[in-house]
Amino acid sequence: MKKSFYIAIFFTITSTAFGQVEYGKPEIDPITIQKNFNSWLDYQNKNIFLSTDFIALDSSLKEISKDDFLNQLTSGEYIPIKLTTTNSLICYQLYKILPSSDTSIKASLTALAIEEYEHYKMEGTPFPEFNFKDLNGNTITTESLKGKIVVIKCWFIHCAPCIKEFPAVNKLVTQYKSRKDIVFISLSEDTAKQLQLFLIKKSLLFSTIPNMKKYMNETLHLSGFPTHFILNKKGQIAKVLMNYESLELALKKESQL
């Protein structure tokens, strides 16, 4: 009976901030996906990008703000499920976490939602002023990057997910190399010597700033890596993103503004 309730709603038309959108059933069964932690985690990592812009629906299919959506996720009472749509827009709906669900799902999703909500609240705020020197001795300051879109990758050598995405983020640098108004820099916890040796084996096409552990922990208040910032041309934080897929989507949108 409950299962039929979850999948009975088929293609509803709504008028949203994105325009008139037609969306339908969940991409996966919201009940089945809650039974196994690894299955849920795989789905979450590949399909749910909370840092991006999306149509947010509550558990009754009512459109709500992204702020409200993320805030409800932090309660640990819901999981987000992607709905099919008739266009390229992304639509997520909240579904109640069932008492029979794997308890690890609730714990992991709550921690993730809290982090994503904190990142969301940073959007539109000024990025802290900086005066960096990269591995090549170039000085990079808030003033020198005025009027540019800035992509900042925060990472460290022993972060496996940070290193795994090198080929993908390098591809982004190549894709936007003709755009003189887009700059890619990275902040690393590691020393200049450690980075110089490491980057011989693993190429990163970003201007890299060493010794940034204190800055990332105390000024940016980061708790997870990799974390990416996109700064708009006013020096404000446009997006804070936790994976390459979200970064790619957000940069495409920012580059078109």
PDB file of C-alpha atoms in Angstrom:
ATOM      1  CA  MET A   1       0.000   0.000   0.000  1.00  0.00           C
ATOM      2  CA  LYS A   2       2.754   2.449   0.932  1.00  0.00           C
ATOM      3  CA  LYS A   3       4.751   1.552  -2.150  1.00  0.00           C
ATOM      4  CA  SER A   4       1.864   2.403  -4.447  1.00  0.00           C
ATOM      5  CA  PHE A   5       1.525   5.797  -2.754  1.00  0.00           C
ATOM      6  CA  TYR A   6       5.119   6.654  -3.601  1.00  0.00           C
ATOM      7  CA  ILE A   7       4.817   5.880  -7.307  1.00  0.00           C
ATOM      8  CA  ALA A   8       1.187   6.752  -8.067  1.00  0.00           C
ATOM      9  CA  ILE A   9       1.779  10.415  -8.946  1.00  0.00           C
ATOM     10  CA  PHE A  10       2.639  10.539 -12.635  1.00  0.00           C
ATOM     11  CA  PHE A  11       3.600  13.738 -14.474  1.00  0.00           C
ATOM     12  CA  THR A  12       2.339  16.805 -12.684  1.00  0.00           C
ATOM     13  CA  ILE A  13       2.612  20.239 -14.276  1.00  0.00           C
ATOM     14  CA  THR A  14       3.763  23.093 -12.081  1.00  0.00           C
ATOM     15  CA  SER A  15       4.753  26.702 -12.655  1.00  0.00           C
ATOM     16  CA  THR A  16       8.004  27.450 -10.854  1.00  0.00           C
ATOM     17  CA  ALA A  17      10.807  29.994 -10.742  1.00  0.00           C
ATOM     18  CA  PHE A  18      12.295  27.918 -13.562  1.00  0.00           C
ATOM     19  CA  GLY A  19       9.146  28.321 -15.709  1.00  0.00           C
ATOM     20  CA  GLN A  20       6.453  25.736 -16.369  1.00  0.00           C
ATOM     21  CA  VAL A  21       7.892  22.311 -15.638  1.00  0.00           C
ATOM     22  CA  GLU A  22       6.463  18.847 -16.102  1.00  0.00           C
ATOM     23  CA  TYR A  23       7.810  16.184 -13.787  1.00  0.00           C
ATOM     24  CA  GLY A  24       6.831  12.653 -13.000  1.00  0.00           C
ATOM     25  CA  LYS A  25       7.676   9.560 -11.016  1.00  0.00           C
ATOM     26  CA  PRO A  26      10.836   8.945  -8.957  1.00  0.00           C
ATOM     27  CA  GLU A  27      13.836   7.648 -10.900  1.00  0.00           C
ATOM     28  CA  ILE A  28      14.158   4.832  -8.367  1.00  0.00           C
ATOM     29  CA  ASP A  29      11.821   3.250  -5.816  1.00  0.00           C
ATOM     30  CA  PRO A  30      12.170   5.383  -2.631  1.00  0.00           C
ATOM     31  CA  ILE A  31      11.397   2.361  -0.434  1.00  0.00           C
ATOM     32  CA  THR A  32      13.789  -0.137  -2.001  1.00  0.00           C
ATOM     33  CA  ILE A  33      16.723   2.303  -2.042  1.00  0.00           C
ATOM     34  CA  GLN A  34      16.473   2.709   1.742  1.00  0.00           C
ATOM     35  CA  LYS A  35      17.060  -0.955   2.531  1.00  0.00           C
ATOM     36  CA  ASN A  36      20.788  -1.087   1.832  1.00  0.00           C
ATOM     37  CA  PHE A  37      23.347   1.576   2.740  1.00  0.00           C
ATOM     38  CA  ASN A  38      25.744   0.900  -0.135  1.00  0.00           C
ATOM     39  CA  SER A  39      22.959   0.984  -2.723  1.00  0.00           C
ATOM     40  CA  TRP A  40      21.667   4.272  -1.332  1.00  0.00           C
ATOM     41  CA  LEU A  41      25.185   5.783  -1.177  1.00  0.00           C
ATOM     42  CA  ASP A  42      25.888   4.850  -4.780  1.00  0.00           C
ATOM     43  CA  TYR A  43      22.599   6.425  -5.873  1.00  0.00           C
ATOM     44  CA  GLN A  44      23.208   9.542  -3.764  1.00  0.00           C
ATOM     45  CA  ASN A  45      26.724  10.095  -5.129  1.00  0.00           C
ATOM     46  CA  LYS A  46      25.730   9.630  -8.767  1.00  0.00           C
ATOM     47  CA  ASN A  47      22.346  11.338  -8.877  1.00  0.00           C
ATOM     48  CA  ILE A  48      21.868  13.860  -6.065  1.00  0.00           C
ATOM     49  CA  PHE A  49      23.839  17.108  -6.335  1.00  0.00           C
ATOM     50  CA  LEU A  50      22.514  19.361  -3.599  1.00  0.00           C
ATOM     51  CA  SER A  51      24.978  22.162  -4.371  1.00  0.00           C
ATOM     52  CA  THR A  52      23.407  22.789  -7.774  1.00  0.00           C
ATOM     53  CA  ASP A  53      20.224  24.707  -8.586  1.00  0.00           C
ATOM     54  CA  PHE A  54      17.152  22.475  -8.594  1.00  0.00           C
ATOM     55  CA  ILE A  55      13.378  22.453  -8.239  1.00  0.00           C
ATOM     56  CA  ALA A  56      12.678  21.496  -4.624  1.00  0.00           C
ATOM     57  CA  LEU A  57       9.523  19.618  -3.636  1.00  0.00           C
ATOM     58  CA  ASP A  58       8.402  18.574  -0.181  1.00  0.00           C
ATOM     59  CA  SER A  59       6.941  15.168   0.628  1.00  0.00           C
ATOM     60  CA  SER A  60       3.486  16.262  -0.612  1.00  0.00           C
ATOM     61  CA  LEU A  61       4.848  17.477  -4.000  1.00  0.00           C
ATOM     62  CA  LYS A  62       4.546  21.135  -3.010  1.00  0.00           C
ATOM     63  CA  GLU A  63       7.291  23.363  -4.376  1.00  0.00           C
ATOM     64  CA  ILE A  64       9.445  24.860  -1.609  1.00  0.00           C
ATOM     65  CA  SER A  65      12.591  26.963  -1.495  1.00  0.00           C
ATOM     66  CA  LYS A  66      16.011  25.354  -1.643  1.00  0.00           C
ATOM     67  CA  ASP A  67      16.661  26.809   1.817  1.00  0.00           C
ATOM     68  CA  ASP A  68      13.600  25.021   3.223  1.00  0.00           C
ATOM     69  CA  PHE A  69      14.478  21.800   1.379  1.00  0.00           C
ATOM     70  CA  LEU A  70      18.020  21.641   2.801  1.00  0.00           C
ATOM     71  CA  ASN A  71      16.821  22.664   6.242  1.00  0.00           C
ATOM     72  CA  GLN A  72      14.304  19.809   6.282  1.00  0.00           C
ATOM     73  CA  LEU A  73      17.042  17.389   5.175  1.00  0.00           C
ATOM     74  CA  THR A  74      19.134  18.334   8.210  1.00  0.00           C
ATOM     75  CA  SER A  75      16.385  16.903  10.449  1.00  0.00           C
ATOM     76  CA  GLY A  76      17.340  13.380   9.424  1.00  0.00           C
ATOM     77  CA  GLU A  77      13.717  12.573   8.598  1.00  0.00           C
ATOM     78  CA  TYR A  78      13.938  12.608   4.801  1.00  0.00           C
ATOM     79  CA  ILE A  79      15.942  11.411   1.827  1.00  0.00           C
ATOM     80  CA  PRO A  80      16.045  13.304  -1.505  1.00  0.00           C
ATOM     81  CA  ILE A  81      14.947  11.450  -4.614  1.00  0.00           C
ATOM     82  CA  LYS A  82      15.287  12.725  -8.179  1.00  0.00           C
ATOM     83  CA  LEU A  83      12.097  12.873 -10.244  1.00  0.00           C
ATOM     84  CA  THR A  84      11.963  12.403 -13.977  1.00  0.00           C
ATOM     85  CA  THR A  85      11.251  15.598 -15.925  1.00  0.00           C
ATOM     86  CA  THR A  86      10.355  16.440 -19.512  1.00  0.00           C
ATOM     87  CA  ASN A  87      13.323  18.822 -19.854  1.00  0.00           C
ATOM     88  CA  SER A  88      16.877  19.243 -18.566  1.00  0.00           C
ATOM     89  CA  LEU A  89      15.910  20.816 -15.252  1.00  0.00           C
ATOM     90  CA  ILE A  90      16.728  18.957 -12.052  1.00  0.00           C
ATOM     91  CA  CYS A  91      13.908  18.156  -9.640  1.00  0.00           C
ATOM     92  CA  TYR A  92      14.289  16.573  -6.186  1.00  0.00           C
ATOM     93  CA  GLN A  93      11.544  15.508  -3.799  1.00  0.00           C
ATOM     94  CA  LEU A  94      11.736  14.742  -0.096  1.00  0.00           C
ATOM     95  CA  TYR A  95      10.636  11.256   0.991  1.00  0.00           C
ATOM     96  CA  LYS A  96      10.218  10.125   4.565  1.00  0.00           C
ATOM     97  CA  ILE A  97      12.939   7.862   5.903  1.00  0.00           C
ATOM     98  CA  LEU A  98      11.203   4.665   6.951  1.00  0.00           C
ATOM     99  CA  PRO A  99      11.671   3.104  10.423  1.00  0.00           C
ATOM    100  CA  SER A 100      12.975  -0.035   8.687  1.00  0.00           C
ATOM    101  CA  SER A 101      15.659   1.878   6.755  1.00  0.00           C
ATOM    102  CA  ASP A 102      19.356   1.198   7.253  1.00  0.00           C
ATOM    103  CA  THR A 103      20.309   3.452  10.198  1.00  0.00           C
ATOM    104  CA  SER A 104      23.583   4.435   8.520  1.00  0.00           C
ATOM    105  CA  ILE A 105      21.624   6.216   5.780  1.00  0.00           C
ATOM    106  CA  LYS A 106      20.032   8.614   8.260  1.00  0.00           C
ATOM    107  CA  ALA A 107      23.328   9.383  10.000  1.00  0.00           C
ATOM    108  CA  SER A 108      25.270   9.939   6.768  1.00  0.00           C
ATOM    109  CA  LEU A 109      22.556  11.981   5.093  1.00  0.00           C
ATOM    110  CA  THR A 110      22.094  14.220   8.131  1.00  0.00           C
ATOM    111  CA  ALA A 111      25.817  15.023   8.221  1.00  0.00           C
ATOM    112  CA  LEU A 112      25.835  15.691   4.473  1.00  0.00           C
ATOM    113  CA  ALA A 113      22.734  17.894   4.644  1.00  0.00           C
ATOM    114  CA  ILE A 114      24.193  19.995   7.454  1.00  0.00           C
ATOM    115  CA  GLU A 115      27.340  20.593   5.416  1.00  0.00           C
ATOM    116  CA  GLU A 116      25.400  21.404   2.242  1.00  0.00           C
ATOM    117  CA  TYR A 117      23.133  23.792   4.146  1.00  0.00           C
ATOM    118  CA  GLU A 118      26.135  25.631   5.589  1.00  0.00           C
ATOM    119  CA  HIS A 119      27.590  25.925   2.087  1.00  0.00           C
ATOM    120  CA  TYR A 120      24.286  27.196   0.710  1.00  0.00           C
ATOM    121  CA  LYS A 121      24.150  29.967   3.325  1.00  0.00           C
ATOM    122  CA  MET A 122      27.563  31.178   2.112  1.00  0.00           C
ATOM    123  CA  GLU A 123      26.206  31.973  -1.358  1.00  0.00           C
ATOM    124  CA  GLY A 124      26.124  35.700  -2.076  1.00  0.00           C
ATOM    125  CA  THR A 125      28.599  36.559   0.688  1.00  0.00           C
ATOM    126  CA  PRO A 126      32.031  38.090  -0.034  1.00  0.00           C
ATOM    127  CA  PHE A 127      34.907  35.600  -0.208  1.00  0.00           C
ATOM    128  CA  PRO A 128      37.480  36.468   2.493  1.00  0.00           C
ATOM    129  CA  GLU A 129      40.167  38.835   1.205  1.00  0.00           C
ATOM    130  CA  PHE A 130      43.431  37.104   0.346  1.00  0.00           C
ATOM    131  CA  ASN A 131      47.026  37.625  -0.686  1.00  0.00           C
ATOM    132  CA  PHE A 132      48.470  34.302  -1.878  1.00  0.00           C
ATOM    133  CA  LYS A 133      51.722  33.256  -3.505  1.00  0.00           C
ATOM    134  CA  ASP A 134      51.603  30.185  -5.738  1.00  0.00           C
ATOM    135  CA  LEU A 135      54.253  27.543  -6.363  1.00  0.00           C
ATOM    136  CA  ASN A 136      55.707  29.599  -9.220  1.00  0.00           C
ATOM    137  CA  GLY A 137      56.116  32.677  -7.040  1.00  0.00           C
ATOM    138  CA  ASN A 138      53.168  34.551  -8.555  1.00  0.00           C
ATOM    139  CA  THR A 139      51.169  36.757  -6.202  1.00  0.00           C
ATOM    140  CA  ILE A 140      47.396  36.310  -6.354  1.00  0.00           C
ATOM    141  CA  THR A 141      45.250  38.820  -4.481  1.00  0.00           C
ATOM    142  CA  THR A 142      41.611  39.762  -4.128  1.00  0.00           C
ATOM    143  CA  GLU A 143      42.385  42.942  -6.069  1.00  0.00           C
ATOM    144  CA  SER A 144      44.127  41.147  -8.953  1.00  0.00           C
ATOM    145  CA  LEU A 145      41.106  38.893  -9.528  1.00  0.00           C
ATOM    146  CA  LYS A 146      38.501  41.643  -9.574  1.00  0.00           C
ATOM    147  CA  GLY A 147      36.133  41.289 -12.509  1.00  0.00           C
ATOM    148  CA  LYS A 148      36.958  37.608 -12.992  1.00  0.00           C
ATOM    149  CA  ILE A 149      35.133  34.358 -12.285  1.00  0.00           C
ATOM    150  CA  VAL A 150      37.368  32.396  -9.925  1.00  0.00           C
ATOM    151  CA  VAL A 151      37.274  28.630  -9.390  1.00  0.00           C
ATOM    152  CA  ILE A 152      39.011  27.554  -6.172  1.00  0.00           C
ATOM    153  CA  LYS A 153      39.753  23.900  -5.449  1.00  0.00           C
ATOM    154  CA  CYS A 154      40.560  23.040  -1.822  1.00  0.00           C
ATOM    155  CA  TRP A 155      42.453  19.789  -1.296  1.00  0.00           C
ATOM    156  CA  PHE A 156      45.469  17.961   0.116  1.00  0.00           C
ATOM    157  CA  ILE A 157      47.824  15.267  -1.121  1.00  0.00           C
ATOM    158  CA  HIS A 158      46.438  12.376   0.948  1.00  0.00           C
ATOM    159  CA  CYS A 159      42.806  13.033  -0.023  1.00  0.00           C
ATOM    160  CA  ALA A 160      41.968  10.222  -2.477  1.00  0.00           C
ATOM    161  CA  PRO A 161      38.754  11.843  -3.872  1.00  0.00           C
ATOM    162  CA  CYS A 162      40.675  15.100  -4.370  1.00  0.00           C
ATOM    163  CA  ILE A 163      43.290  13.368  -6.515  1.00  0.00           C
ATOM    164  CA  LYS A 164      40.795  11.161  -8.369  1.00  0.00           C
ATOM    165  CA  GLU A 165      39.104  14.208  -9.880  1.00  0.00           C
ATOM    166  CA  PHE A 166      42.350  15.757 -11.233  1.00  0.00           C
ATOM    167  CA  PRO A 167      41.728  14.603 -14.840  1.00  0.00           C
ATOM    168  CA  ALA A 168      38.176  15.972 -14.744  1.00  0.00           C
ATOM    169  CA  VAL A 169      39.053  19.377 -13.282  1.00  0.00           C
ATOM    170  CA  ASN A 170      42.022  19.651 -15.655  1.00  0.00           C
ATOM    171  CA  LYS A 171      39.567  19.120 -18.495  1.00  0.00           C
ATOM    172  CA  LEU A 172      37.577  22.104 -17.216  1.00  0.00           C
ATOM    173  CA  VAL A 173      40.694  24.298 -17.302  1.00  0.00           C
ATOM    174  CA  THR A 174      41.294  23.254 -20.911  1.00  0.00           C
ATOM    175  CA  GLN A 175      37.647  23.783 -21.818  1.00  0.00           C
ATOM    176  CA  TYR A 176      37.687  27.385 -20.560  1.00  0.00           C
ATOM    177  CA  LYS A 177      41.264  28.303 -21.564  1.00  0.00           C
ATOM    178  CA  SER A 178      40.014  30.877 -24.085  1.00  0.00           C
ATOM    179  CA  ARG A 179      38.104  32.682 -21.339  1.00  0.00           C
ATOM    180  CA  LYS A 180      40.515  35.233 -19.892  1.00  0.00           C
ATOM    181  CA  ASP A 181      37.868  36.172 -17.338  1.00  0.00           C
ATOM    182  CA  ILE A 182      37.909  32.705 -15.708  1.00  0.00           C
ATOM    183  CA  VAL A 183      40.762  31.809 -13.344  1.00  0.00           C
ATOM    184  CA  PHE A 184      41.507  28.444 -11.694  1.00  0.00           C
ATOM    185  CA  ILE A 185      43.465  28.292  -8.436  1.00  0.00           C
ATOM    186  CA  SER A 186      43.867  25.597  -5.804  1.00  0.00           C
ATOM    187  CA  LEU A 187      44.559  25.779  -2.087  1.00  0.00           C
ATOM    188  CA  SER A 188      46.447  22.861  -0.555  1.00  0.00           C
ATOM    189  CA  GLU A 189      47.302  21.968   3.029  1.00  0.00           C
ATOM    190  CA  ASP A 190      50.722  20.672   1.967  1.00  0.00           C
ATOM    191  CA  THR A 191      54.106  22.406   1.842  1.00  0.00           C
ATOM    192  CA  ALA A 192      55.629  23.761  -1.355  1.00  0.00           C
ATOM    193  CA  LYS A 193      58.258  21.010  -1.391  1.00  0.00           C
ATOM    194  CA  GLN A 194      55.688  18.241  -0.912  1.00  0.00           C
ATOM    195  CA  LEU A 195      53.518  19.681  -3.675  1.00  0.00           C
ATOM    196  CA  GLN A 196      56.353  20.139  -6.136  1.00  0.00           C
ATOM    197  CA  LEU A 197      57.326  16.486  -5.773  1.00  0.00           C
ATOM    198  CA  PHE A 198      53.728  15.257  -5.891  1.00  0.00           C
ATOM    199  CA  LEU A 199      52.640  17.328  -8.894  1.00  0.00           C
ATOM    200  CA  ILE A 200      55.448  15.872 -11.001  1.00  0.00           C
ATOM    201  CA  LYS A 201      53.505  12.597 -10.925  1.00  0.00           C
ATOM    202  CA  LYS A 202      49.961  13.998 -10.797  1.00  0.00           C
ATOM    203  CA  SER A 203      49.474  17.056 -12.979  1.00  0.00           C
ATOM    204  CA  LEU A 204      47.057  19.769 -11.831  1.00  0.00           C
ATOM    205  CA  LEU A 205      46.497  22.698 -14.199  1.00  0.00           C
ATOM    206  CA  PHE A 206      45.440  25.082 -11.428  1.00  0.00           C
ATOM    207  CA  SER A 207      47.746  27.714  -9.914  1.00  0.00           C
ATOM    208  CA  THR A 208      48.482  26.016  -6.598  1.00  0.00           C
ATOM    209  CA  ILE A 209      48.944  27.746  -3.242  1.00  0.00           C
ATOM    210  CA  PRO A 210      50.803  25.764  -0.523  1.00  0.00           C
ATOM    211  CA  ASN A 211      50.466  25.830   3.281  1.00  0.00           C
ATOM    212  CA  MET A 212      46.751  26.638   3.305  1.00  0.00           C
ATOM    213  CA  LYS A 213      45.633  24.289   6.111  1.00  0.00           C
ATOM    214  CA  LYS A 214      45.068  27.025   8.695  1.00  0.00           C
ATOM    215  CA  TYR A 215      43.355  29.287   6.172  1.00  0.00           C
ATOM    216  CA  MET A 216      40.976  26.552   5.005  1.00  0.00           C
ATOM    217  CA  ASN A 217      40.194  25.408   8.549  1.00  0.00           C
ATOM    218  CA  GLU A 218      39.929  28.730  10.370  1.00  0.00           C
ATOM    219  CA  THR A 219      38.944  31.222   7.668  1.00  0.00           C
ATOM    220  CA  LEU A 220      36.890  29.094   5.279  1.00  0.00           C
ATOM    221  CA  HIS A 221      35.730  26.666   8.015  1.00  0.00           C
ATOM    222  CA  LEU A 222      35.958  23.642   5.732  1.00  0.00           C
ATOM    223  CA  SER A 223      35.249  20.183   7.117  1.00  0.00           C
ATOM    224  CA  GLY A 224      35.300  18.084   3.930  1.00  0.00           C
ATOM    225  CA  PHE A 225      37.513  17.704   0.878  1.00  0.00           C
ATOM    226  CA  PRO A 226      37.515  18.299  -1.968  1.00  0.00           C
ATOM    227  CA  THR A 227      35.549  21.526  -1.698  1.00  0.00           C
ATOM    228  CA  HIS A 228      35.235  23.931  -4.613  1.00  0.00           C
ATOM    229  CA  PHE A 229      34.273  27.590  -4.596  1.00  0.00           C
ATOM    230  CA  ILE A 230      33.037  29.556  -7.580  1.00  0.00           C
ATOM    231  CA  LEU A 231      33.386  33.304  -7.084  1.00  0.00           C
ATOM    232  CA  ASN A 232      31.446  35.672  -9.301  1.00  0.00           C
ATOM    233  CA  LYS A 233      32.950  38.788 -10.863  1.00  0.00           C
ATOM    234  CA  LYS A 234      32.008  40.816  -7.784  1.00  0.00           C
ATOM    235  CA  GLY A 235      34.151  38.599  -5.562  1.00  0.00           C
ATOM    236  CA  GLN A 236      31.099  36.986  -3.976  1.00  0.00           C
ATOM    237  CA  ILE A 237      30.660  33.270  -3.396  1.00  0.00           C
ATOM    238  CA  ALA A 238      28.369  32.024  -6.158  1.00  0.00           C
ATOM    239  CA  LYS A 239      28.563  28.344  -5.232  1.00  0.00           C
ATOM    240  CA  VAL A 240      30.274  25.990  -2.794  1.00  0.00           C
ATOM    241  CA  LEU A 241      30.495  22.492  -4.266  1.00  0.00           C
ATOM    242  CA  MET A 242      31.708  19.119  -3.042  1.00  0.00           C
ATOM    243  CA  ASN A 243      32.263  17.208  -6.270  1.00  0.00           C
ATOM    244  CA  TYR A 244      33.300  17.656  -9.881  1.00  0.00           C
ATOM    245  CA  GLU A 245      29.839  16.960 -11.331  1.00  0.00           C
ATOM    246  CA  SER A 246      28.306  19.857  -9.390  1.00  0.00           C
ATOM    247  CA  LEU A 247      31.280  22.077 -10.223  1.00  0.00           C
ATOM    248  CA  GLU A 248      30.908  21.456 -13.950  1.00  0.00           C
ATOM    249  CA  LEU A 249      27.201  22.325 -13.935  1.00  0.00           C
ATOM    250  CA  ALA A 250      27.628  25.424 -11.780  1.00  0.00           C
ATOM    251  CA  LEU A 251      30.573  26.796 -13.753  1.00  0.00           C
ATOM    252  CA  LYS A 252      28.691  26.378 -17.015  1.00  0.00           C
ATOM    253  CA  LYS A 253      25.848  28.450 -15.608  1.00  0.00           C
ATOM    254  CA  GLU A 254      28.107  31.120 -14.079  1.00  0.00           C
ATOM    255  CA  SER A 255      30.132  31.435 -17.279  1.00  0.00           C
ATOM    256  CA  GLN A 256      26.968  32.265 -19.218  1.00  0.00           C
ATOM    257  CA  LEU A 257      25.838  35.103 -16.965  1.00  0.00           C
TER     258      LEU A 257
END
